[in-house]
Amino acid sequence: MQRPGDPAGPGQLPLVSVILPVHNAELWLDACLESVLQQDFQGTMELSVFNDASKDKSMTIIEKWRPKLEDSGILVVIGGHESPSPRGVGYSKNQAIAQSSGSYLCFLDSDDVMMPERVRLQHEAAVQHPTSIVGCRVRRDPPGSTERYTRWINRLAPEQLLTQVLTANGPTVIMPTWFCSRAWFSHVGPFDEGGQGVPEDLLFFYQHLRKGGRVLRVDQTLLLYRYHPQAATLSVLDPPWPPLLPRTTIWTHRVCFLEEWALPQWASFTIWNAGKQGRRLYRSLTAASRCKVVAFCDVDENKIRKGFYCYEEAQERPKPRVPVLHFRAARPPFVLCVKLLTAVAAALVWSERSATQAPGPNHGLLGTSPHCPWLLMASLPSDGLQASGPQGHRPALG
């Protein structure tokens, strides 16, 4: 084991590469790079920086820190381009990974700050779980910003990191906290390089799950996760919705993953919510999946009184007419297509109806077993804002 401050010897590769894409980050880089320097990890480290067409003083700051980092034993690798416009965060991360050489990858956004123990603790977890994405808890800066979203990040139970992959507009461990082995990244990746408008972290996360990967969180606060006006902010629920990433893009990917990952296990299912969101889900499904919808269910007497929903835009003839039932008359399995807090209320209502079918306290609200009556397509509470990365780099979706 290398002593802190000792660089890797001749021919020896670093154990951990910190992956740092940079675009116009001059306001935050000093604190970010200081946090790399302060890591208490005992093994060899490398910082891989890729500059994505920054127009500010980002590269001057990085060159200022380079000798400090290298004197402490951290190898610094710098790449980038000076094109008129950035090529996107997916491209930048792929390039930073390609030019690095560590056996493990620690992802860091240029406006965030790592706690000194982050690399050490996440490396320990990744060694024990080689096919996992390892995240951590975060502290939001400024304090109190996006409180409910931050609680969601930090308080999901271990099993919910997998069972709630469809409850939000992004991964259950947020991208700025990711840590994984290079071998596993190579097996799953790379990131999509479509640029602006492409949720590269969500697409990678879904592919990770397809490959049988697991999700793990170190339950310590290891990252200062900034929220600031200069960041490319993104609402995961309510307008205004910046043009950077259309809400329909995320929805489309989520529905596709739902159809691929869960619905094939069910011969039929009921959509819980005969309102706008439930009907939107129905219309978004393929014709084959729509044929599996036996009913909508609801508590709204007006919707129930009508008796059915007719999909007027359908190409099929006759047009599909789906019954709308009171929830007490509906049968599982269910796709709950509601806001997250409403979904909890719905779960409580269902548990009153049938305690034997309701999920237990450790079950979570999403299941993919043919015998599990629940699958949740939910939205985060209304303050579920996400911001990570300086303006011009789309934030990781958490």
Tab-separated table of C-alpha atoms in Angstrom:
chain	number	residue	atom	x	y	z
A	1	MET	CA	0.000	0.000	0.000
A	2	GLN	CA	1.354	3.387	-0.947
A	3	ARG	CA	1.830	5.975	1.770
A	4	PRO	CA	-0.119	9.203	1.340
A	5	GLY	CA	1.959	11.500	-0.805
A	6	ASP	CA	3.766	8.696	-2.652
A	7	PRO	CA	3.008	8.613	-6.380
A	8	ALA	CA	2.637	5.321	-8.173
A	9	GLY	CA	5.993	3.760	-8.928
A	10	PRO	CA	7.341	3.214	-12.448
A	11	GLY	CA	4.915	1.093	-14.412
A	12	GLN	CA	2.439	1.058	-11.521
A	13	LEU	CA	-1.074	2.226	-12.306
A	14	PRO	CA	-3.052	4.366	-9.861
A	15	LEU	CA	-5.725	2.573	-7.895
A	16	VAL	CA	-8.410	5.292	-8.149
A	17	SER	CA	-9.004	7.857	-10.882
A	18	VAL	CA	-11.098	10.893	-9.972
A	19	ILE	CA	-13.087	11.763	-13.112
A	20	LEU	CA	-13.587	15.529	-13.421
A	21	PRO	CA	-15.289	17.030	-16.499
A	22	VAL	CA	-14.951	20.827	-16.543
A	23	HIS	CA	-16.870	23.535	-18.349
A	24	ASN	CA	-16.691	27.172	-17.157
A	25	ALA	CA	-16.191	26.211	-13.521
A	26	GLU	CA	-13.873	28.956	-12.293
A	27	LEU	CA	-16.160	29.917	-9.397
A	28	TRP	CA	-15.958	26.492	-7.757
A	29	LEU	CA	-12.742	24.797	-8.894
A	30	ASP	CA	-10.542	25.935	-6.024
A	31	ALA	CA	-12.792	24.304	-3.434
A	32	CYS	CA	-13.303	21.247	-5.632
A	33	LEU	CA	-9.584	20.651	-6.190
A	34	GLU	CA	-8.764	21.357	-2.558
A	35	SER	CA	-11.142	18.515	-1.661
A	36	VAL	CA	-9.234	16.163	-3.985
A	37	LEU	CA	-5.995	17.143	-2.280
A	38	GLN	CA	-7.472	16.512	1.189
A	39	GLN	CA	-8.516	12.892	0.578
A	40	ASP	CA	-7.308	10.518	3.301
A	41	PHE	CA	-7.201	7.522	0.952
A	42	GLN	CA	-4.021	5.493	1.506
A	43	GLY	CA	-3.726	4.129	-2.032
A	44	THR	CA	-2.510	5.781	-5.222
A	45	MET	CA	-4.781	8.348	-6.852
A	46	GLU	CA	-5.058	10.120	-10.164
A	47	LEU	CA	-7.065	13.180	-11.168
A	48	SER	CA	-8.307	13.042	-14.764
A	49	VAL	CA	-9.568	16.435	-15.969
A	50	PHE	CA	-11.259	16.979	-19.300
A	51	ASN	CA	-11.900	20.590	-20.298
A	52	ASP	CA	-15.024	20.871	-22.442
A	53	ALA	CA	-14.415	24.175	-24.264
A	54	SER	CA	-14.288	26.392	-21.170
A	55	LYS	CA	-14.141	30.109	-21.946
A	56	ASP	CA	-13.314	31.295	-18.425
A	57	LYS	CA	-10.218	30.825	-16.216
A	58	SER	CA	-10.899	27.158	-15.432
A	59	MET	CA	-7.700	25.885	-17.062
A	60	THR	CA	-5.580	28.526	-15.322
A	61	ILE	CA	-6.925	27.350	-11.980
A	62	ILE	CA	-6.317	23.695	-12.831
A	63	GLU	CA	-2.711	24.405	-13.844
A	64	LYS	CA	-2.245	26.328	-10.589
A	65	TRP	CA	-3.329	23.272	-8.599
A	66	ARG	CA	-1.412	20.751	-10.671
A	67	PRO	CA	1.944	21.021	-8.829
A	68	LYS	CA	0.223	20.944	-5.420
A	69	LEU	CA	-1.603	17.773	-6.336
A	70	GLU	CA	1.414	16.096	-7.901
A	71	ASP	CA	3.626	17.023	-4.949
A	72	SER	CA	1.133	15.205	-2.738
A	73	GLY	CA	1.414	12.077	-4.894
A	74	ILE	CA	-1.708	12.545	-7.032
A	75	LEU	CA	-1.026	12.129	-10.739
A	76	VAL	CA	-2.814	14.781	-12.831
A	77	VAL	CA	-3.904	14.062	-16.401
A	78	ILE	CA	-5.442	16.917	-18.396
A	79	GLY	CA	-7.215	16.753	-21.729
A	80	GLY	CA	-9.770	18.852	-23.523
A	81	HIS	CA	-10.690	20.830	-26.597
A	82	GLU	CA	-11.245	24.466	-27.504
A	83	SER	CA	-14.131	24.156	-29.915
A	84	PRO	CA	-16.620	27.032	-30.089
A	85	SER	CA	-19.165	25.057	-28.060
A	86	PRO	CA	-19.044	22.219	-25.510
A	87	ARG	CA	-19.685	18.661	-26.628
A	88	GLY	CA	-21.595	17.672	-23.524
A	89	VAL	CA	-21.129	15.983	-20.218
A	90	GLY	CA	-21.407	12.427	-21.595
A	91	TYR	CA	-18.595	13.064	-24.051
A	92	SER	CA	-16.474	14.797	-21.413
A	93	LYS	CA	-16.808	11.995	-18.902
A	94	ASN	CA	-15.990	9.375	-21.526
A	95	GLN	CA	-12.866	11.307	-22.527
A	96	ALA	CA	-11.773	11.772	-18.910
A	97	ILE	CA	-12.186	8.037	-18.342
A	98	ALA	CA	-10.361	7.114	-21.546
A	99	GLN	CA	-7.300	9.169	-20.610
A	100	SER	CA	-7.228	7.824	-17.038
A	101	SER	CA	-5.764	4.545	-15.859
A	102	GLY	CA	-7.079	3.786	-12.355
A	103	SER	CA	-8.738	0.494	-11.501
A	104	TYR	CA	-11.627	2.401	-9.903
A	105	LEU	CA	-13.487	5.515	-11.042
A	106	CYS	CA	-14.677	8.242	-8.681
A	107	PHE	CA	-16.973	10.732	-10.430
A	108	LEU	CA	-16.843	14.365	-9.335
A	109	ASP	CA	-18.633	17.457	-10.629
A	110	SER	CA	-16.522	20.593	-10.804
A	111	ASP	CA	-18.822	22.611	-8.544
A	112	ASP	CA	-19.016	19.987	-5.771
A	113	VAL	CA	-16.743	19.274	-2.818
A	114	MET	CA	-15.731	15.845	-1.505
A	115	MET	CA	-15.395	15.071	2.180
A	116	PRO	CA	-11.863	13.804	3.043
A	117	GLU	CA	-13.020	10.220	3.549
A	118	ARG	CA	-15.039	9.885	0.350
A	119	VAL	CA	-12.570	7.980	-1.850
A	120	ARG	CA	-11.490	5.708	1.003
A	121	LEU	CA	-15.000	4.669	2.068
A	122	GLN	CA	-16.422	4.274	-1.423
A	123	HIS	CA	-13.374	2.320	-2.557
A	124	GLU	CA	-13.835	-0.068	0.367
A	125	ALA	CA	-17.456	-0.607	-0.655
A	126	ALA	CA	-16.646	-1.017	-4.356
A	127	VAL	CA	-14.005	-3.667	-3.625
A	128	GLN	CA	-16.643	-5.698	-1.779
A	129	HIS	CA	-19.306	-5.091	-4.457
A	130	PRO	CA	-17.524	-5.160	-7.829
A	131	THR	CA	-20.704	-5.009	-9.955
A	132	SER	CA	-22.281	-2.119	-8.053
A	133	ILE	CA	-22.593	1.597	-8.569
A	134	VAL	CA	-21.677	2.973	-5.160
A	135	GLY	CA	-23.184	6.302	-4.103
A	136	CYS	CA	-23.262	8.238	-0.855
A	137	ARG	CA	-25.318	10.715	1.101
A	138	VAL	CA	-24.971	14.402	0.310
A	139	ARG	CA	-25.186	17.756	2.050
A	140	ARG	CA	-26.886	20.442	-0.003
A	141	ASP	CA	-25.333	23.878	-0.335
A	142	PRO	CA	-26.857	26.316	0.421
A	143	PRO	CA	-28.485	24.546	3.382
A	144	GLY	CA	-32.214	24.100	3.022
A	145	SER	CA	-32.310	24.187	-0.771
A	146	THR	CA	-34.458	21.418	-2.317
A	147	GLU	CA	-35.110	19.918	1.107
A	148	ARG	CA	-37.504	17.136	0.115
A	149	TYR	CA	-35.399	16.085	-2.838
A	150	THR	CA	-32.317	15.955	-0.615
A	151	ARG	CA	-34.189	13.837	1.928
A	152	TRP	CA	-35.165	11.478	-0.881
A	153	ILE	CA	-31.522	11.161	-1.966
A	154	ASN	CA	-30.336	10.406	1.549
A	155	ARG	CA	-33.139	8.329	3.049
A	156	LEU	CA	-34.017	5.646	0.532
A	157	ALA	CA	-33.675	2.286	2.266
A	158	PRO	CA	-31.062	-0.063	0.761
A	159	GLU	CA	-33.671	-2.200	-0.999
A	160	GLN	CA	-35.405	0.917	-2.377
A	161	LEU	CA	-32.269	1.845	-4.313
A	162	LEU	CA	-33.411	-0.892	-6.690
A	163	THR	CA	-37.145	-1.027	-6.089
A	164	GLN	CA	-37.711	2.684	-6.717
A	165	VAL	CA	-35.799	3.067	-9.952
A	166	LEU	CA	-39.014	4.191	-11.666
A	167	THR	CA	-40.151	6.675	-9.020
A	168	ALA	CA	-37.914	9.538	-10.106
A	169	ASN	CA	-36.522	11.145	-13.208
A	170	GLY	CA	-33.052	9.789	-12.615
A	171	PRO	CA	-30.956	7.186	-10.776
A	172	THR	CA	-31.637	6.401	-7.127
A	173	VAL	CA	-28.019	7.296	-6.368
A	174	ILE	CA	-27.206	10.596	-8.041
A	175	MET	CA	-24.459	10.771	-10.636
A	176	PRO	CA	-22.112	13.187	-8.767
A	177	THR	CA	-21.747	10.522	-6.033
A	178	TRP	CA	-20.961	7.539	-8.287
A	179	PHE	CA	-17.980	5.274	-7.682
A	180	CYS	CA	-17.383	1.983	-9.515
A	181	SER	CA	-14.691	-0.279	-10.885
A	182	ARG	CA	-13.262	0.465	-14.317
A	183	ALA	CA	-13.944	-3.132	-15.337
A	184	TRP	CA	-17.642	-2.770	-14.545
A	185	PHE	CA	-17.885	0.610	-16.252
A	186	SER	CA	-16.342	-0.886	-19.387
A	187	HIS	CA	-18.826	-3.753	-19.227
A	188	VAL	CA	-21.803	-1.376	-19.043
A	189	GLY	CA	-20.702	1.838	-20.756
A	190	PRO	CA	-19.716	4.167	-22.172
A	191	PHE	CA	-21.993	7.165	-21.555
A	192	ASP	CA	-24.265	8.298	-24.343
A	193	GLU	CA	-22.640	11.250	-26.142
A	194	GLY	CA	-25.776	12.717	-27.677
A	195	GLY	CA	-25.105	15.968	-25.871
A	196	GLN	CA	-27.694	18.487	-24.780
A	197	GLY	CA	-31.077	16.918	-24.146
A	198	VAL	CA	-29.749	13.388	-23.501
A	199	PRO	CA	-29.952	12.046	-19.908
A	200	GLU	CA	-26.680	10.143	-20.174
A	201	ASP	CA	-26.612	9.178	-16.496
A	202	LEU	CA	-30.131	7.715	-16.568
A	203	LEU	CA	-29.404	5.748	-19.742
A	204	PHE	CA	-26.193	4.367	-18.216
A	205	PHE	CA	-28.058	3.513	-15.004
A	206	TYR	CA	-30.718	1.570	-16.889
A	207	GLN	CA	-28.043	-0.297	-18.864
A	208	HIS	CA	-26.264	-1.045	-15.574
A	209	LEU	CA	-29.447	-2.676	-14.267
A	210	ARG	CA	-29.962	-4.600	-17.513
A	211	LYS	CA	-26.487	-6.067	-17.084
A	212	GLY	CA	-27.357	-7.273	-13.582
A	213	GLY	CA	-25.627	-4.475	-11.701
A	214	ARG	CA	-26.523	-3.568	-8.137
A	215	VAL	CA	-26.899	-0.206	-6.400
A	216	LEU	CA	-25.249	0.621	-3.095
A	217	ARG	CA	-25.025	3.759	-0.977
A	218	VAL	CA	-22.419	4.492	1.687
A	219	ASP	CA	-24.599	5.938	4.404
A	220	GLN	CA	-22.306	8.791	5.290
A	221	THR	CA	-22.347	12.329	3.934
A	222	LEU	CA	-19.374	12.339	1.577
A	223	LEU	CA	-20.237	15.135	-0.863
A	224	LEU	CA	-21.192	18.800	-0.688
A	225	TYR	CA	-23.737	18.980	-3.524
A	226	ARG	CA	-24.157	22.552	-4.694
A	227	TYR	CA	-27.313	24.271	-5.842
A	228	HIS	CA	-26.763	27.707	-7.332
A	229	PRO	CA	-28.223	30.096	-9.909
A	230	GLN	CA	-25.356	29.533	-12.349
A	231	ALA	CA	-25.996	25.803	-12.470
A	232	ALA	CA	-28.018	24.215	-15.217
A	233	THR	CA	-31.029	23.610	-13.003
A	234	LEU	CA	-33.677	21.097	-13.822
A	235	SER	CA	-37.078	20.508	-12.229
A	236	VAL	CA	-38.048	16.882	-11.920
A	237	LEU	CA	-41.700	17.698	-11.518
A	238	ASP	CA	-43.194	21.094	-12.201
A	239	PRO	CA	-42.774	23.888	-14.783
A	240	PRO	CA	-40.992	26.050	-15.608
A	241	TRP	CA	-39.096	23.400	-17.540
A	242	PRO	CA	-35.880	24.716	-19.110
A	243	PRO	CA	-35.340	23.782	-22.765
A	244	LEU	CA	-32.088	22.067	-21.807
A	245	LEU	CA	-33.795	18.707	-21.275
A	246	PRO	CA	-37.433	18.337	-22.307
A	247	ARG	CA	-39.591	16.603	-19.744
A	248	THR	CA	-40.867	14.286	-22.500
A	249	THR	CA	-37.336	12.924	-23.012
A	250	ILE	CA	-37.155	11.572	-19.467
A	251	TRP	CA	-40.724	10.284	-19.585
A	252	THR	CA	-40.090	8.383	-22.812
A	253	HIS	CA	-37.004	6.654	-21.414
A	254	ARG	CA	-38.835	5.741	-18.217
A	255	VAL	CA	-41.792	4.219	-20.051
A	256	CYS	CA	-39.482	2.247	-22.359
A	257	PHE	CA	-37.613	0.854	-19.366
A	258	LEU	CA	-40.908	0.016	-17.632
A	259	GLU	CA	-42.025	-1.954	-20.687
A	260	GLU	CA	-38.711	-3.730	-20.968
A	261	TRP	CA	-37.963	-4.422	-17.320
A	262	ALA	CA	-41.293	-5.057	-15.627
A	263	LEU	CA	-44.370	-5.379	-17.820
A	264	PRO	CA	-43.258	-8.565	-19.657
A	265	GLN	CA	-43.678	-10.401	-16.347
A	266	TRP	CA	-47.387	-9.567	-16.166
A	267	ALA	CA	-50.172	-10.931	-18.364
A	268	SER	CA	-52.377	-7.987	-17.384
A	269	PHE	CA	-52.362	-5.011	-15.039
A	270	THR	CA	-54.421	-2.085	-13.743
A	271	ILE	CA	-53.346	1.551	-13.931
A	272	TRP	CA	-54.049	3.274	-10.614
A	273	ASN	CA	-55.153	6.785	-11.657
A	274	ALA	CA	-57.786	7.491	-14.275
A	275	GLY	CA	-56.689	11.110	-14.449
A	276	LYS	CA	-54.166	12.937	-16.570
A	277	GLN	CA	-51.041	10.995	-15.538
A	278	GLY	CA	-52.658	7.585	-15.790
A	279	ARG	CA	-54.088	8.322	-19.225
A	280	ARG	CA	-50.723	9.702	-20.325
A	281	LEU	CA	-49.039	6.467	-19.309
A	282	TYR	CA	-51.631	4.435	-21.218
A	283	ARG	CA	-51.153	6.505	-24.366
A	284	SER	CA	-47.353	6.218	-24.060
A	285	LEU	CA	-47.375	2.423	-24.011
A	286	THR	CA	-46.895	0.318	-27.101
A	287	ALA	CA	-50.020	-1.335	-28.527
A	288	ALA	CA	-48.891	-4.673	-27.075
A	289	SER	CA	-48.575	-3.195	-23.575
A	290	ARG	CA	-51.886	-1.314	-23.876
A	291	CYS	CA	-53.601	-4.636	-24.545
A	292	LYS	CA	-52.516	-5.759	-21.071
A	293	VAL	CA	-54.313	-2.866	-19.348
A	294	VAL	CA	-57.550	-4.361	-18.012
A	295	ALA	CA	-58.743	-1.222	-16.199
A	296	PHE	CA	-58.016	2.133	-14.638
A	297	CYS	CA	-58.907	2.524	-10.991
A	298	ASP	CA	-59.550	5.680	-9.005
A	299	VAL	CA	-61.348	7.194	-6.017
A	300	ASP	CA	-62.892	10.069	-7.983
A	301	GLU	CA	-66.614	9.337	-8.357
A	302	ASN	CA	-66.860	11.529	-11.473
A	303	LYS	CA	-64.275	9.470	-13.302
A	304	ILE	CA	-65.771	6.227	-12.074
A	305	ARG	CA	-69.293	7.281	-13.047
A	306	LYS	CA	-68.261	7.701	-16.678
A	307	GLY	CA	-67.344	4.025	-16.671
A	308	PHE	CA	-64.565	3.906	-19.252
A	309	TYR	CA	-61.711	5.761	-20.958
A	310	CYS	CA	-61.696	5.855	-24.760
A	311	TYR	CA	-58.351	6.341	-26.471
A	312	GLU	CA	-59.515	8.535	-29.327
A	313	GLU	CA	-56.099	8.849	-30.999
A	314	ALA	CA	-55.570	5.108	-31.263
A	315	GLN	CA	-55.001	3.555	-34.673
A	316	GLU	CA	-56.866	0.398	-33.684
A	317	ARG	CA	-60.484	-0.113	-34.685
A	318	PRO	CA	-62.632	-0.222	-32.710
A	319	LYS	CA	-60.915	2.323	-30.497
A	320	PRO	CA	-59.831	0.938	-27.110
A	321	ARG	CA	-62.337	1.516	-24.286
A	322	VAL	CA	-60.790	0.755	-20.901
A	323	PRO	CA	-63.056	0.385	-17.849
A	324	VAL	CA	-62.655	2.855	-14.968
A	325	LEU	CA	-63.301	1.122	-11.631
A	326	HIS	CA	-63.410	2.086	-8.000
A	327	PHE	CA	-60.166	0.921	-6.450
A	328	ARG	CA	-62.043	-1.580	-4.275
A	329	ALA	CA	-63.278	-3.329	-7.408
A	330	ALA	CA	-59.898	-3.383	-9.163
A	331	ARG	CA	-57.489	-6.268	-9.151
A	332	PRO	CA	-53.686	-6.303	-9.010
A	333	PRO	CA	-51.061	-5.996	-10.266
A	334	PHE	CA	-51.113	-2.206	-10.327
A	335	VAL	CA	-48.998	0.500	-11.897
A	336	LEU	CA	-49.430	3.490	-9.595
A	337	CYS	CA	-49.064	6.551	-11.786
A	338	VAL	CA	-49.209	9.346	-9.219
A	339	LYS	CA	-47.099	11.802	-7.262
A	340	LEU	CA	-44.925	10.082	-4.697
A	341	LEU	CA	-46.812	11.324	-1.642
A	342	THR	CA	-50.110	10.344	-3.256
A	343	ALA	CA	-48.652	6.924	-3.945
A	344	VAL	CA	-47.921	6.445	-0.260
A	345	ALA	CA	-51.519	7.356	0.524
A	346	ALA	CA	-52.712	4.910	-2.133
A	347	ALA	CA	-50.577	2.185	-0.596
A	348	LEU	CA	-52.154	2.840	2.780
A	349	VAL	CA	-55.644	2.687	1.281
A	350	TRP	CA	-54.813	-0.591	-0.423
A	351	SER	CA	-53.346	-2.022	2.772
A	352	GLU	CA	-56.633	-1.331	4.538
A	353	ARG	CA	-58.393	-3.293	1.807
A	354	SER	CA	-56.067	-6.267	1.814
A	355	ALA	CA	-53.258	-6.493	4.320
A	356	THR	CA	-52.074	-9.739	2.787
A	357	GLN	CA	-51.418	-8.119	-0.595
A	358	ALA	CA	-50.015	-4.791	0.552
A	359	PRO	CA	-46.227	-4.391	0.596
A	360	GLY	CA	-44.642	-4.724	4.005
A	361	PRO	CA	-42.607	-1.967	5.627
A	362	ASN	CA	-39.386	-3.242	4.052
A	363	HIS	CA	-40.866	-4.001	0.651
A	364	GLY	CA	-40.729	-0.617	-1.047
A	365	LEU	CA	-43.348	0.622	-3.476
A	366	LEU	CA	-42.106	-0.996	-6.628
A	367	GLY	CA	-41.900	-4.676	-7.425
A	368	THR	CA	-41.190	-6.710	-10.527
A	369	SER	CA	-42.270	-10.126	-9.346
A	370	PRO	CA	-45.411	-11.529	-10.999
A	371	HIS	CA	-46.754	-11.957	-7.462
A	372	CYS	CA	-46.078	-8.387	-6.376
A	373	PRO	CA	-49.144	-6.148	-6.793
A	374	TRP	CA	-47.198	-2.896	-7.020
A	375	LEU	CA	-45.204	-1.003	-9.548
A	376	LEU	CA	-44.818	2.739	-9.179
A	377	MET	CA	-44.459	5.414	-11.851
A	378	ALA	CA	-44.294	8.412	-9.549
A	379	SER	CA	-42.999	11.958	-9.414
A	380	LEU	CA	-40.949	13.498	-6.649
A	381	PRO	CA	-42.480	16.147	-4.392
A	382	SER	CA	-42.698	19.592	-5.900
A	383	ASP	CA	-39.405	20.922	-4.594
A	384	GLY	CA	-37.558	18.070	-6.285
A	385	LEU	CA	-35.041	20.268	-8.060
A	386	GLN	CA	-31.652	19.064	-9.169
A	387	ALA	CA	-28.607	21.100	-9.950
A	388	SER	CA	-25.125	19.885	-10.595
A	389	GLY	CA	-22.449	21.167	-12.878
A	390	PRO	CA	-21.772	24.662	-14.125
A	391	GLN	CA	-24.009	26.199	-16.722
A	392	GLY	CA	-23.584	24.481	-20.078
A	393	HIS	CA	-23.227	21.015	-18.569
A	394	ARG	CA	-26.561	19.335	-17.994
A	395	PRO	CA	-26.888	18.275	-14.343
A	396	ALA	CA	-26.914	14.681	-13.314
A	397	LEU	CA	-30.439	13.539	-12.635
A	398	GLY	CA	-30.938	12.150	-9.257
